[in-house]
Each structure stands twice: as C-alpha cells, then as structure tokens.
XYZ file of N, CA and C in Angstrom:
834
model
N 294.093 51.017 257.360
C 295.253 50.187 258.643
C 296.312 50.328 257.749
N 296.096 50.105 256.370
C 297.161 50.095 255.548
C 297.932 51.652 255.394
N 297.165 52.352 255.304
C 297.604 53.715 255.481
C 298.025 54.137 256.581
N 297.662 53.969 257.399
C 298.590 54.167 259.042
C 299.532 53.542 259.336
N 299.609 52.440 258.911
C 301.383 51.989 259.134
C 302.363 52.412 257.650
N 302.104 52.788 256.635
C 303.031 53.371 255.906
C 302.834 54.832 256.251
N 302.162 55.354 256.781
C 302.637 56.517 257.287
C 302.927 56.523 259.385
N 303.560 55.374 259.400
C 304.572 55.117 260.646
C 303.576 55.951 261.759
N 302.299 55.265 261.877
C 301.399 55.776 262.976
C 300.385 54.309 262.784
N 300.641 53.032 262.911
C 299.869 52.336 263.037
C 299.412 51.788 264.138
N 300.260 52.063 265.009
C 299.287 51.584 266.377
C 298.589 52.711 266.883
N 298.611 53.592 266.819
C 297.808 55.131 267.203
C 296.490 54.575 266.367
N 296.818 54.350 264.958
C 295.854 54.398 263.937
C 294.952 53.432 264.600
N 295.368 52.073 264.881
C 294.340 51.218 265.154
C 293.929 51.480 266.783
N 294.469 51.737 267.402
C 293.829 52.577 268.332
C 292.759 53.290 268.983
N 293.019 54.271 267.673
C 291.890 55.325 267.441
C 290.380 54.668 266.783
N 290.745 53.364 265.717
C 289.598 53.038 265.432
C 289.030 52.123 266.134
N 289.837 51.645 267.447
C 288.747 50.482 268.396
C 288.735 50.907 269.446
N 289.584 51.799 269.653
C 289.784 52.359 271.453
C 289.353 53.508 271.619
N 288.621 54.225 271.007
C 288.459 55.593 271.125
C 286.678 55.962 271.516
N 286.377 56.632 271.934
C 284.912 57.248 271.662
C 284.645 58.550 272.880
N 283.864 59.230 271.823
C 283.941 60.559 272.260
C 282.134 61.266 271.991
N 281.988 62.214 272.622
C 280.741 62.969 272.202
C 280.859 64.328 271.450
N 280.574 63.576 270.247
C 280.377 65.122 269.345
C 279.363 66.103 269.314
N 279.811 67.259 268.866
C 278.528 68.058 269.186
C 279.025 69.155 267.812
N 277.613 68.960 266.998
C 277.722 70.015 266.026
C 276.917 71.275 266.664
N 277.746 72.488 265.731
C 276.898 74.098 266.020
C 276.974 74.712 264.474
N 275.920 75.358 264.917
C 275.705 76.365 263.969
C 277.144 77.137 263.219
N 277.390 77.237 262.669
C 278.501 78.237 262.171
C 278.411 79.844 262.110
N 277.163 80.156 262.570
C 276.909 81.409 262.784
C 276.685 82.136 261.623
N 276.542 83.336 261.856
C 276.826 84.760 260.872
C 278.265 84.906 260.485
N 278.247 84.787 259.008
C 279.744 85.286 258.656
C 280.564 86.181 259.305
N 279.972 87.135 259.811
C 281.082 88.421 260.385
C 281.664 87.916 261.710
N 280.827 86.768 262.246
C 281.664 86.394 263.256
C 282.517 85.025 263.560
N 282.388 84.657 262.173
C 283.184 83.332 261.810
C 284.568 83.046 262.829
N 285.352 84.126 262.296
C 286.777 84.452 262.951
C 286.831 83.945 264.259
N 285.761 84.335 265.075
C 286.028 84.550 266.551
C 285.315 83.689 267.315
N 284.355 82.993 266.575
C 283.683 81.731 266.912
C 284.098 80.656 266.936
N 285.185 80.289 265.661
C 286.291 79.245 265.140
C 287.534 79.147 266.259
N 287.719 80.829 266.190
C 288.908 80.703 267.520
C 288.636 80.257 268.821
N 287.565 80.588 269.237
C 286.830 80.374 270.658
C 286.934 78.671 270.725
N 286.162 77.937 269.386
C 286.054 76.742 269.630
C 287.459 75.909 269.791
N 288.437 76.628 269.119
C 289.992 76.316 269.600
C 290.345 76.210 270.755
N 290.146 77.631 271.454
C 290.690 77.734 272.505
C 290.050 77.015 273.585
N 288.794 76.591 273.630
C 288.180 75.668 274.600
C 288.792 74.633 274.695
N 289.350 73.927 273.406
C 289.566 72.652 273.448
C 290.438 71.981 274.479
N 291.597 72.447 274.926
C 292.533 71.769 275.787
C 291.631 71.923 277.629
N 291.006 73.017 277.595
C 289.960 72.986 278.892
C 289.100 72.157 279.065
N 288.003 72.030 278.251
C 286.982 70.858 277.777
C 287.629 69.453 277.799
N 288.547 69.679 277.174
C 289.288 67.897 277.124
C 289.675 67.735 279.068
N 290.250 68.803 279.423
C 290.631 68.148 280.901
C 289.145 68.269 281.806
N 287.944 69.156 280.915
C 286.648 68.668 281.954
C 286.083 67.052 281.745
N 286.224 66.928 280.333
C 285.842 65.983 279.761
C 286.553 64.388 280.096
N 287.686 64.591 280.304
C 288.732 63.560 280.204
C 288.106 62.180 281.314
N 287.854 61.100 280.281
C 287.327 59.827 280.560
C 288.057 58.666 280.340
N 289.116 58.665 279.658
C 289.758 57.408 278.912
C 291.330 57.062 279.865
N 291.305 56.888 281.169
C 292.597 56.464 281.815
C 293.149 55.291 280.960
N 292.697 54.126 280.842
C 292.938 53.474 280.230
C 293.135 52.871 278.783
N 293.947 52.135 278.287
C 294.287 51.923 276.743
C 294.997 50.861 276.860
N 294.483 49.865 275.982
C 294.469 48.232 275.885
C 294.122 47.753 277.558
N 293.513 47.830 278.251
C 292.966 47.082 279.718
C 294.077 47.640 280.584
N 294.804 48.794 280.353
C 295.725 49.311 281.286
C 295.813 50.748 281.544
N 295.836 51.241 282.641
C 296.401 52.630 283.115
C 297.629 52.801 282.115
N 297.299 53.952 280.981
C 298.519 54.256 280.288
C 299.060 55.720 281.118
N 298.621 56.043 282.289
C 299.361 57.697 282.783
C 298.418 58.756 282.065
N 297.409 58.683 281.244
C 297.109 60.259 280.777
C 295.510 59.620 281.273
N 294.769 60.950 281.331
C 293.569 61.028 281.897
C 292.617 60.950 280.645
N 293.177 61.562 279.428
C 292.330 61.466 278.380
C 293.442 60.169 277.348
N 293.313 59.013 276.993
C 294.091 58.389 276.511
C 293.282 58.620 274.696
N 292.525 58.937 274.656
C 291.721 59.106 273.521
C 292.552 60.525 272.712
N 292.380 61.877 273.532
C 293.259 62.429 273.043
C 294.646 62.455 272.730
N 295.122 61.694 273.326
C 296.672 61.266 273.099
C 296.623 60.828 272.103
N 295.893 59.473 271.992
C 295.673 59.152 270.716
C 295.970 59.680 269.503
N 294.837 60.367 269.442
C 294.548 61.456 268.021
C 295.774 62.360 267.945
N 296.338 62.674 269.021
C 297.734 63.587 269.178
C 298.962 62.820 268.533
N 298.838 61.562 268.460
C 299.663 60.400 267.818
C 299.673 60.477 266.175
N 298.374 60.871 265.866
C 298.261 60.685 264.412
C 298.886 61.740 263.877
N 298.818 61.834 262.377
C 299.748 62.857 261.364
C 298.776 64.174 261.975
N 299.490 65.232 261.822
C 298.633 66.698 262.441
C 298.623 67.464 261.385
N 298.992 66.899 259.714
C 298.616 67.363 258.733
C 297.028 67.129 258.594
N 296.638 65.761 259.233
C 295.281 65.629 259.050
C 294.352 65.352 260.296
N 294.935 65.584 261.360
C 294.227 65.559 262.900
C 294.599 66.800 263.776
N 295.739 67.525 263.423
C 295.853 68.794 264.123
C 294.793 70.007 264.280
N 294.895 70.738 264.865
C 293.862 71.797 264.438
C 294.348 72.530 263.802
N 292.946 73.456 262.704
C 292.736 74.055 261.128
C 293.770 75.097 261.392
N 293.192 76.194 262.597
C 293.697 77.612 262.467
C 295.101 77.813 262.085
N 295.075 78.652 261.123
C 296.450 79.411 261.004
C 296.902 80.435 261.893
N 297.971 80.462 261.803
C 298.661 81.423 262.803
C 297.849 82.490 263.386
N 296.957 83.518 262.537
C 296.119 84.474 263.285
C 295.010 84.115 263.138
N 294.323 83.267 262.566
C 292.960 82.823 262.620
C 291.973 83.782 262.214
N 292.203 84.551 261.376
C 291.562 85.871 261.414
C 290.560 85.238 259.817
N 290.710 84.350 259.528
C 290.116 83.600 257.930
C 289.769 81.946 258.035
N 288.978 81.927 258.647
C 288.816 80.189 258.672
C 288.723 79.480 257.651
N 287.720 80.378 256.713
C 287.554 79.332 255.481
C 288.880 79.017 254.700
N 289.599 80.302 254.751
C 291.021 79.891 253.842
C 291.775 79.160 254.465
N 291.855 79.038 256.292
C 292.605 78.338 256.666
C 291.863 76.785 256.433
N 290.631 76.476 256.414
C 290.190 75.335 256.139
C 290.675 74.920 254.494
N 290.479 75.745 253.664
C 290.930 75.495 252.598
C 292.584 74.922 252.304
N 293.333 75.817 252.932
C 295.250 75.488 253.397
C 295.253 73.786 253.708
N 294.490 74.024 254.683
C 294.542 72.560 255.296
C 294.632 71.396 254.863
N 292.888 71.477 253.773
C 292.764 70.653 253.128
C 293.762 70.208 252.039
N 294.046 71.276 251.352
C 294.782 70.867 250.071
C 296.674 70.525 250.797
N 296.933 70.827 252.047
C 298.153 70.265 252.507
C 298.394 68.867 252.804
N 296.978 68.992 253.571
C 296.452 67.212 253.977
C 296.881 66.395 252.661
N 297.346 65.377 253.131
C 298.040 63.845 252.591
C 296.457 63.029 251.951
N 296.783 62.794 250.871
C 295.723 61.650 250.383
C 295.435 60.601 250.845
N 294.694 60.353 251.951
C 294.204 58.697 252.581
C 293.980 57.674 251.364
N 293.061 57.906 250.958
C 292.170 56.932 249.923
C 291.544 57.357 248.728
N 292.139 56.276 247.675
C 292.034 56.612 246.489
C 290.485 55.751 245.620
N 289.744 56.756 244.773
C 288.491 55.179 244.390
C 288.873 55.200 243.224
N 289.029 53.675 242.717
C 289.057 53.227 241.455
C 288.676 52.546 240.422
N 287.461 52.301 240.980
C 286.168 52.444 241.806
C 286.549 52.105 243.005
N 287.605 50.863 243.222
C 287.908 50.164 244.477
C 288.220 51.420 245.467
N 288.056 51.567 246.715
C 288.806 51.913 247.457
C 290.478 51.682 248.103
N 291.139 52.566 247.554
C 292.280 51.751 247.790
C 293.921 52.740 248.541
N 294.099 52.331 249.302
C 294.977 53.235 250.145
C 295.928 53.585 249.555
N 296.510 55.287 249.849
C 297.655 55.770 249.342
C 298.615 55.796 250.409
N 300.041 55.195 249.939
C 300.740 54.635 250.724
C 301.885 55.795 250.779
N 302.336 56.586 249.989
C 303.214 57.603 249.938
C 302.550 58.835 250.197
N 303.008 59.626 250.722
C 302.917 61.140 251.061
C 302.633 62.179 249.818
N 301.037 62.085 249.659
C 301.053 62.790 248.551
C 299.906 64.221 249.135
N 300.306 65.658 249.393
C 299.011 66.298 249.429
C 298.534 66.810 248.320
N 297.021 66.888 249.317
C 295.973 66.947 247.474
C 296.387 68.112 246.300
N 296.758 69.124 247.391
C 297.343 70.085 246.273
C 298.211 69.473 245.129
N 299.107 68.573 245.633
C 299.867 68.112 244.123
C 299.180 67.344 243.478
N 298.122 66.281 244.229
C 297.446 65.883 242.851
C 296.627 66.812 242.077
N 296.141 67.623 242.501
C 295.333 68.716 242.349
C 296.129 69.086 241.130
N 297.134 69.610 241.048
C 297.920 70.738 240.314
C 298.785 69.671 238.957
N 298.705 68.406 239.402
C 299.452 67.210 238.552
C 300.870 67.308 238.366
N 301.273 67.696 239.672
C 302.780 67.493 240.036
C 302.775 65.516 240.312
N 301.734 65.135 241.214
C 302.012 63.956 241.517
C 300.497 63.444 240.434
N 300.325 62.028 240.273
C 298.870 61.922 239.170
C 298.695 60.237 240.359
N 297.552 60.471 240.581
C 297.452 59.062 241.131
C 296.259 58.559 240.702
N 296.287 56.963 240.261
C 295.302 56.466 239.514
C 295.124 56.837 238.277
N 296.361 57.472 237.802
C 296.826 58.110 236.301
C 295.639 59.116 236.387
N 295.523 60.146 237.126
C 294.412 61.153 236.602
C 294.660 62.088 237.554
N 293.900 63.145 237.526
C 293.867 64.188 238.583
C 292.510 63.979 238.930
N 292.379 64.431 240.252
C 291.291 64.364 240.946
C 289.802 65.320 240.545
N 288.800 64.256 241.094
C 287.666 65.221 240.223
C 286.662 65.887 241.612
N 285.949 66.549 241.420
C 284.966 67.437 242.618
C 284.894 66.197 243.550
N 284.292 64.989 243.274
C 283.988 63.792 244.106
C 285.048 63.565 244.925
N 286.369 63.351 244.635
C 287.882 62.589 245.270
C 287.698 63.811 245.983
N 287.548 65.097 245.665
C 287.806 66.467 247.088
C 286.946 66.348 248.375
N 285.622 65.980 247.556
C 284.571 65.850 248.889
C 284.826 64.699 249.638
N 285.628 63.686 248.764
C 285.625 62.121 249.790
C 287.133 62.811 250.767
N 287.935 63.361 250.125
C 288.970 63.595 250.985
C 288.672 64.492 252.125
N 287.964 65.426 252.072
C 287.555 66.075 252.969
C 286.750 65.616 254.590
N 286.432 64.092 253.891
C 285.419 63.141 254.827
C 286.781 62.277 255.708
N 287.885 62.698 255.377
C 289.101 61.965 255.641
C 289.895 62.657 256.929
N 289.659 63.781 257.101
C 290.366 64.789 257.649
C 289.756 65.169 259.143
N 290.489 65.525 260.326
C 289.785 65.007 261.833
C 290.593 65.674 262.452
N 290.354 66.970 262.239
C 290.788 68.141 263.298
C 289.622 67.933 264.607
N 290.384 68.897 265.595
C 289.618 68.886 266.299
C 288.065 69.570 266.398
N 288.251 70.726 265.325
C 287.034 71.321 264.957
C 287.371 71.238 263.618
N 286.027 70.860 262.964
C 286.330 70.507 261.803
C 284.860 70.836 261.451
N 285.644 72.159 260.057
C 284.565 73.165 259.433
C 283.502 71.988 258.333
N 282.170 71.974 258.756
C 281.604 71.273 257.134
C 280.105 71.854 256.910
N 280.378 73.193 256.691
C 279.405 74.254 256.666
C 278.546 74.439 258.137
N 279.273 73.965 259.341
C 278.817 73.862 260.716
C 280.089 73.538 261.213
N 280.230 73.612 262.580
C 281.112 73.226 263.303
C 281.168 71.899 263.916
N 281.584 70.927 263.538
C 281.982 69.875 264.158
C 282.570 69.723 265.584
N 282.328 69.499 266.678
C 283.054 69.885 267.889
C 283.616 68.356 268.146
N 285.116 67.876 267.965
C 285.251 66.417 267.645
C 286.288 66.150 269.275
N 286.504 66.886 269.939
C 287.542 66.970 271.353
C 286.843 66.720 272.636
N 286.072 66.567 273.153
C 285.634 65.384 274.054
C 285.441 63.804 274.200
N 285.744 63.493 275.167
C 285.706 62.037 275.609
C 284.179 61.816 275.717
N 283.934 60.715 275.585
C 282.511 60.159 275.662
C 282.451 59.901 277.551
N 281.556 60.927 277.913
C 281.191 60.682 279.323
C 279.911 59.892 280.266
N 279.948 59.912 281.155
C 278.766 59.255 281.786
C 277.533 60.205 281.625
N 276.216 59.355 281.861
C 274.918 59.907 281.549
C 274.843 60.988 282.206
N 275.466 60.861 283.813
C 275.120 61.699 284.761
C 275.758 63.355 284.304
N 276.517 63.392 283.500
C 277.263 64.708 283.525
C 277.443 64.764 281.840
N 277.097 64.165 281.147
C 277.401 64.977 279.502
C 276.175 65.743 279.435
N 274.798 65.897 279.726
C 274.249 66.868 279.329
C 274.544 68.281 279.716
N 275.308 68.208 281.106
C 276.175 69.316 281.426
C 277.419 69.621 280.861
N 278.200 68.567 280.469
C 279.362 68.563 279.205
C 278.809 70.041 278.290
N 277.857 69.135 277.563
C 277.683 69.619 275.976
C 276.882 70.908 276.501
N 275.801 71.180 277.632
C 275.326 72.381 277.135
C 276.635 73.379 277.901
N 277.879 73.086 278.759
C 278.513 74.159 279.078
C 279.298 74.627 277.932
N 279.487 73.552 276.839
C 280.634 73.998 275.604
C 279.155 75.256 274.691
N 278.312 74.381 274.091
C 277.356 75.045 273.452
C 277.027 76.822 274.116
N 276.934 76.610 275.117
C 276.459 78.207 276.035
C 277.541 78.975 275.663
N 278.864 78.687 275.951
C 280.235 79.227 275.860
C 280.656 79.892 274.697
N 280.103 78.999 273.203
C 279.721 79.686 272.340
C 279.121 80.231 271.954
N 277.688 79.864 272.330
C 276.329 80.707 271.779
C 276.259 81.922 272.555
N 276.599 82.275 273.763
C 275.930 83.130 274.696
C 277.355 84.301 274.634
N 277.103 85.554 273.962
C 278.051 86.257 274.002
C 278.765 86.616 275.237
N 277.894 86.653 276.615
C 278.679 86.933 277.450
C 279.586 86.091 278.033
N 279.175 84.829 278.157
C 279.578 83.842 278.169
C 280.756 83.563 277.637
N 280.748 83.611 276.161
C 281.992 83.659 275.442
C 282.982 84.702 275.596
N 282.460 85.871 276.325
C 283.549 86.493 276.972
C 284.661 86.346 277.759
N 283.657 85.647 278.710
C 284.671 84.956 279.916
C 285.422 83.782 279.380
N 284.682 83.024 278.489
C 285.538 82.068 278.354
C 286.729 82.054 277.533
N 286.815 83.689 276.244
C 288.093 83.760 275.477
C 289.035 84.427 276.547
N 288.595 84.940 277.558
C 289.353 85.318 278.884
C 290.283 84.500 279.420
N 289.759 83.605 279.952
C 289.882 82.458 281.065
C 290.537 81.389 280.063
N 290.318 80.843 279.002
C 291.428 80.380 278.271
C 292.500 80.492 277.990
N 292.585 81.930 277.482
C 293.510 82.088 276.763
C 295.145 81.889 277.341
N 295.347 81.788 278.690
C 296.715 81.285 278.874
C 296.610 79.858 278.521
N 295.708 78.739 278.391
C 295.952 77.420 278.441
C 295.506 76.652 277.033
N 295.222 77.752 275.981
C 294.435 77.782 274.418
C 295.382 76.614 273.977
N 296.280 76.503 274.048
C 297.370 75.465 273.327
C 297.866 74.256 273.904
N 297.489 74.085 274.990
C 297.752 73.009 276.133
C 297.053 71.967 275.885
N 297.049 71.313 274.734
C 296.254 69.846 274.507
C 296.641 68.888 275.036
N 298.314 68.501 274.698
C 298.901 67.539 275.596
C 299.196 67.735 276.878
N 298.827 69.074 277.579
C 298.972 68.808 279.085
C 297.473 68.642 279.220
N 296.070 69.038 279.101
C 294.988 68.687 279.157
C 294.711 67.018 279.243
N 295.497 66.520 278.014
C 295.023 65.121 277.896
C 295.788 64.467 279.029
N 296.825 64.996 279.286
C 297.869 63.925 280.530
C 297.628 63.990 281.866
N 297.457 65.596 282.282
C 296.815 65.651 283.800
C 295.360 65.765 283.691
N 294.716 66.455 283.163
C 293.419 66.651 283.192
C 293.193 68.065 284.436
N 292.031 67.851 284.912
C 292.220 68.986 286.064
C 293.581 68.887 287.072
N 293.958 67.977 286.728
C 295.233 68.190 287.759
C 296.023 69.474 287.724
N 296.063 69.803 286.365
C 296.707 71.150 285.986
C 295.946 72.288 286.420
N 296.559 73.247 287.314
C 295.695 74.017 288.133
C 295.843 75.589 287.140
N 296.452 75.236 286.262
C 295.785 76.512 285.049
C 294.589 76.061 284.377
N 294.542 74.710 284.257
C 293.795 74.495 283.289
C 292.284 74.460 284.395
N 292.513 73.965 285.533
C 291.185 74.047 286.659
C 290.714 74.905 287.103
N 291.434 75.903 286.953
C 291.192 77.673 286.904
C 290.082 77.701 285.839
N 290.603 77.744 284.683
C 289.614 77.923 283.197
C 288.894 77.149 283.397
N 288.537 75.775 283.943
C 287.315 75.147 284.262
C 286.047 75.825 284.630
N 286.717 76.130 285.927
C 286.001 76.758 286.896
C 285.215 77.589 286.566
N 285.894 78.682 285.955
C 285.341 79.885 285.479
C 284.119 79.516 284.165
N 284.571 78.344 283.282
C 283.893 78.246 282.215
C 282.683 77.488 282.525
N 282.908 76.477 283.628
C 281.536 76.014 283.823
C 280.395 76.846 285.123
N 280.877 77.585 285.507
C 280.453 78.666 286.021
C 279.511 79.626 285.556
N 279.901 79.970 284.465
C 279.714 80.833 283.223
C 278.562 80.115 283.029
N 278.353 78.704 282.426
C 277.635 77.924 281.835
C 276.550 77.802 282.903
N 276.762 77.793 284.435
C 276.005 76.701 285.573
C 275.132 78.339 285.368
N 275.282 79.553 285.317
C 274.568 80.671 285.584
C 273.421 80.742 284.590
N 273.509 80.151 283.218
C 272.560 80.334 282.524
C 271.757 78.825 281.974
N 271.926 77.653 282.790
C 271.655 76.350 282.951
C 270.059 76.735 282.844
N 269.179 75.881 282.346
C 267.837 75.664 282.593
C 267.668 74.733 283.838
N 266.454 74.663 284.429
C 266.046 74.131 285.765
C 266.139 72.496 285.420
N 266.397 71.929 284.110
C 266.157 70.283 284.179
C 267.491 70.078 284.016
N 268.484 71.080 284.188
C 269.722 70.400 283.853
C 270.710 71.019 285.015
N 269.580 71.230 286.058
C 270.409 71.799 287.539
C 271.337 70.532 288.116
N 270.700 69.624 288.442
C 271.014 68.415 288.717
C 272.778 67.650 288.042
N 272.825 67.654 286.997
C 273.968 67.450 286.171
C 275.281 68.858 286.018
N 274.445 70.051 286.570
C 275.382 70.901 286.067
C 276.126 71.255 287.513
N 275.167 70.885 288.510
C 275.644 70.643 290.015
C 276.729 69.792 290.201
N 276.793 68.386 289.526
C 277.356 67.517 289.901
C 278.695 67.859 289.090
N 278.442 68.407 287.674
C 279.925 68.909 286.933
C 280.487 70.037 287.360
N 279.974 71.008 288.456
C 280.096 71.878 289.076
C 281.227 71.952 289.937
N 281.013 70.393 290.707
C 281.513 70.130 292.131
C 282.861 68.872 291.509
N 282.704 68.475 290.762
C 283.887 67.871 290.419
C 284.675 68.786 289.627
N 284.616 69.513 289.377
C 285.610 70.937 288.393
C 286.097 71.296 289.453
N 285.275 71.756 290.282
C 285.974 72.378 291.837
C 287.003 71.360 292.702
N 286.461 70.557 292.529
C 287.713 69.619 293.214
C 288.672 69.226 292.431
N 288.761 69.021 291.125
C 289.759 69.075 290.464
C 290.037 67.698 289.740
N 288.470 67.307 289.688
C 288.276 65.857 289.586
C 287.419 65.862 287.999
N 287.936 65.071 287.320
C 287.492 64.655 285.698
C 286.921 63.234 285.826
N 286.084 63.257 284.930
C 285.358 61.782 284.854
C 286.613 60.528 285.031
N 287.474 60.940 284.024
C 288.332 59.535 284.049
C 289.013 59.211 285.651
N 288.948 60.331 286.651
C 289.485 59.874 287.734
C 288.336 59.183 288.653
N 286.957 59.277 288.527
C 285.796 58.756 289.200
C 286.216 57.119 288.525
N 286.518 57.433 287.263
C 286.428 55.869 286.749
C 287.425 54.862 287.228
N 288.807 55.516 287.134
C 290.053 54.696 287.978
C 290.150 54.153 288.942
N 289.303 55.332 289.912
C 288.775 55.022 291.259
C 288.573 53.408 291.728
N 287.383 53.550 290.538
C 286.212 52.501 290.822
C 286.797 51.348 290.351
N 287.504 51.539 289.080
C 288.551 50.135 288.591
C 289.374 49.686 289.547
N 290.052 50.322 290.132
C 291.299 49.916 291.409
C 290.350 48.941 292.157
N 289.139 49.712 293.049
C 288.305 48.987 293.809
C 287.932 47.809 293.276
N 287.037 47.415 291.835
C 286.647 46.590 291.517
C 286.812 46.165 290.342
N 287.580 46.336 289.407
C 288.051 45.810 288.459
C 287.815 46.292 287.305
N 288.282 46.185 286.114
C 287.589 46.695 285.069
C 286.665 46.105 284.826
N 286.266 44.937 284.326
C 284.918 43.932 283.818
C 283.876 44.836 284.505
N 283.766 44.364 285.920
C 282.388 45.086 286.424
C 281.984 46.334 286.614
N 283.157 47.175 286.439
C 282.857 48.659 286.419
C 282.387 48.869 284.797
N 283.071 48.199 283.600
C 282.718 48.523 282.304
C 281.257 47.808 282.032
N 280.940 46.847 282.672
C 279.754 45.943 282.542
C 278.241 46.942 283.223
N 278.788 47.507 284.418
C 277.609 48.461 285.104
C 277.464 49.747 283.970
N 278.427 50.024 283.857
C 278.488 51.193 282.720
C 277.506 50.852 281.552
N 277.685 50.312 280.861
C 277.082 49.274 279.683
C 275.453 49.313 280.082
N 275.288 48.617 281.234
C 273.924 48.730 281.640
C 273.423 49.725 281.695
N 273.728 51.087 281.725
C 273.219 51.946 282.171
C 273.470 52.783 283.794
N 274.760 51.872 284.398
C 274.612 52.556 285.826
C 275.406 53.663 285.688
N 275.777 54.353 286.718
C 276.380 55.676 287.312
C 277.843 55.332 287.825
C-alpha cells in the first residue's frame, strides 16, 4: 500500500488488492522453437478474451461504465510492472522478459523485514550499483523476489501464466478456459486465432470498456469461440453452447450480471452467486 501511494497509484492499488478477481491459467511454455509465436499469440488473444470474459461492471458497489473494472484497474497501475512484456518485435520472449524485469522498479526490499521502496529504482540500477538499496547490491534471492512483484497480463515463469481473464460464473468458466487453451495449443485453431485477433491485438482498454459491445472484438470472439467449440469434448458441450450463444449475441457475463443487479439489487445477486447459483 505504501509503495502504491508513493507511485501515485494508491486508489488503483487498493482496488486491485481488494476488489478484483480472476481466473488464472497456467500453460506449458512449449518447445523452445515455438516460444515466440506462442507468447505473441497469448498476448494477441488478450483483448478478445478480456471482452469474452468481462464480468466486473461494478467497482465499489457502483456501476463504473466498464465491462471489466478488473482490467481497468490493472491498466491504471504502472505499465513497467503491469503492462505487456513483449518488445516491439516479440521474436525473443526470454530477452523481452529479462529487459522488462530489469527496467521494472523495485517494490519491496528485504532487510530482513520487508520494506516498501518509495523511490523509483529500476532493478537494473540497483544491480549495477548506480543506486544502493539497504546499503548493498541485490542478491539472487532479491531478483527472485522482484520477479514475484511483476504482474504483466502474460507472465513467463518457466511456463505461461495467463492473468487477464475476469472470474466468470461456474456455468461458463470451463468453456472460457477451454477456448483459450485450445487457441494456444491446437495448431489449426491457433492459426485462426492469430488471423482474427490481429486487428484488435492491442485493444486492451476498448475490450475492458466495451467488452463484446465493440463489433471488431465481437467478430474476433465469435471466430475464436467457434474454433474452440469445434474441438470441444462432449462433457463441455453445454458450457460451450452457452458461451457461444452469449458471444454471438454480443453479451459478456458482465451484461447478465448487470441486468440481474438492476432487477434484484447487488446483495441478493452476490449472495446467490456465492451460494453456487447461476
């Protein structure tokens, strides 16, 4: 909290820690020869899947005008820590991640107590001695800890940690997860996804704001979910059909949730969902 206030992102930091929830997916990095394409596609899918899974139209108990307040909150934090990793070309994700980590400011220092760093100190400046924190240079343990304080939408950890999906209802989360995994793991589906997401590959804010109300994002989403649905096992048929209908109608979970809140009020709807209702 002290770090976020010093970074002038106190409100967003507090909202991130107390008012956001997501479905995170861990995927194998895959063969080294395909890393660049796989990581590029994981990023390119981001805005489309943010729109598909958008499910946070309220913040602080009030409608905020965004389909995904969670993604909006994350976008308000510093991009050096929470923005996408890829460089301009994205052809060497390992080097991109190393540069990202070195440029990111140090958040916390172990002295051995954990102390917030309230000045902007890129890890590289601490490592090369231009700035000394705790009267010393960093150790390998400091680097390991620093990496845990970086939160890009796709985080390399020896695998790919996908961090950009809102938490969604039980009825559709299996379909949402299957869709994203299939688009990354199935070569033919990946080709479809790469083609249809290219026009919206950087539309993170538009996806969070408008969700599937943006026609270009909806078109990409329909093609992506169709490609996944064609490959879905029988046990996911109902969940995939539900997701497909919603995407074709241009509706994200946020739209259904908002309608229910308007009709019944926040507390009854949240209580029902917490008790396993749909």
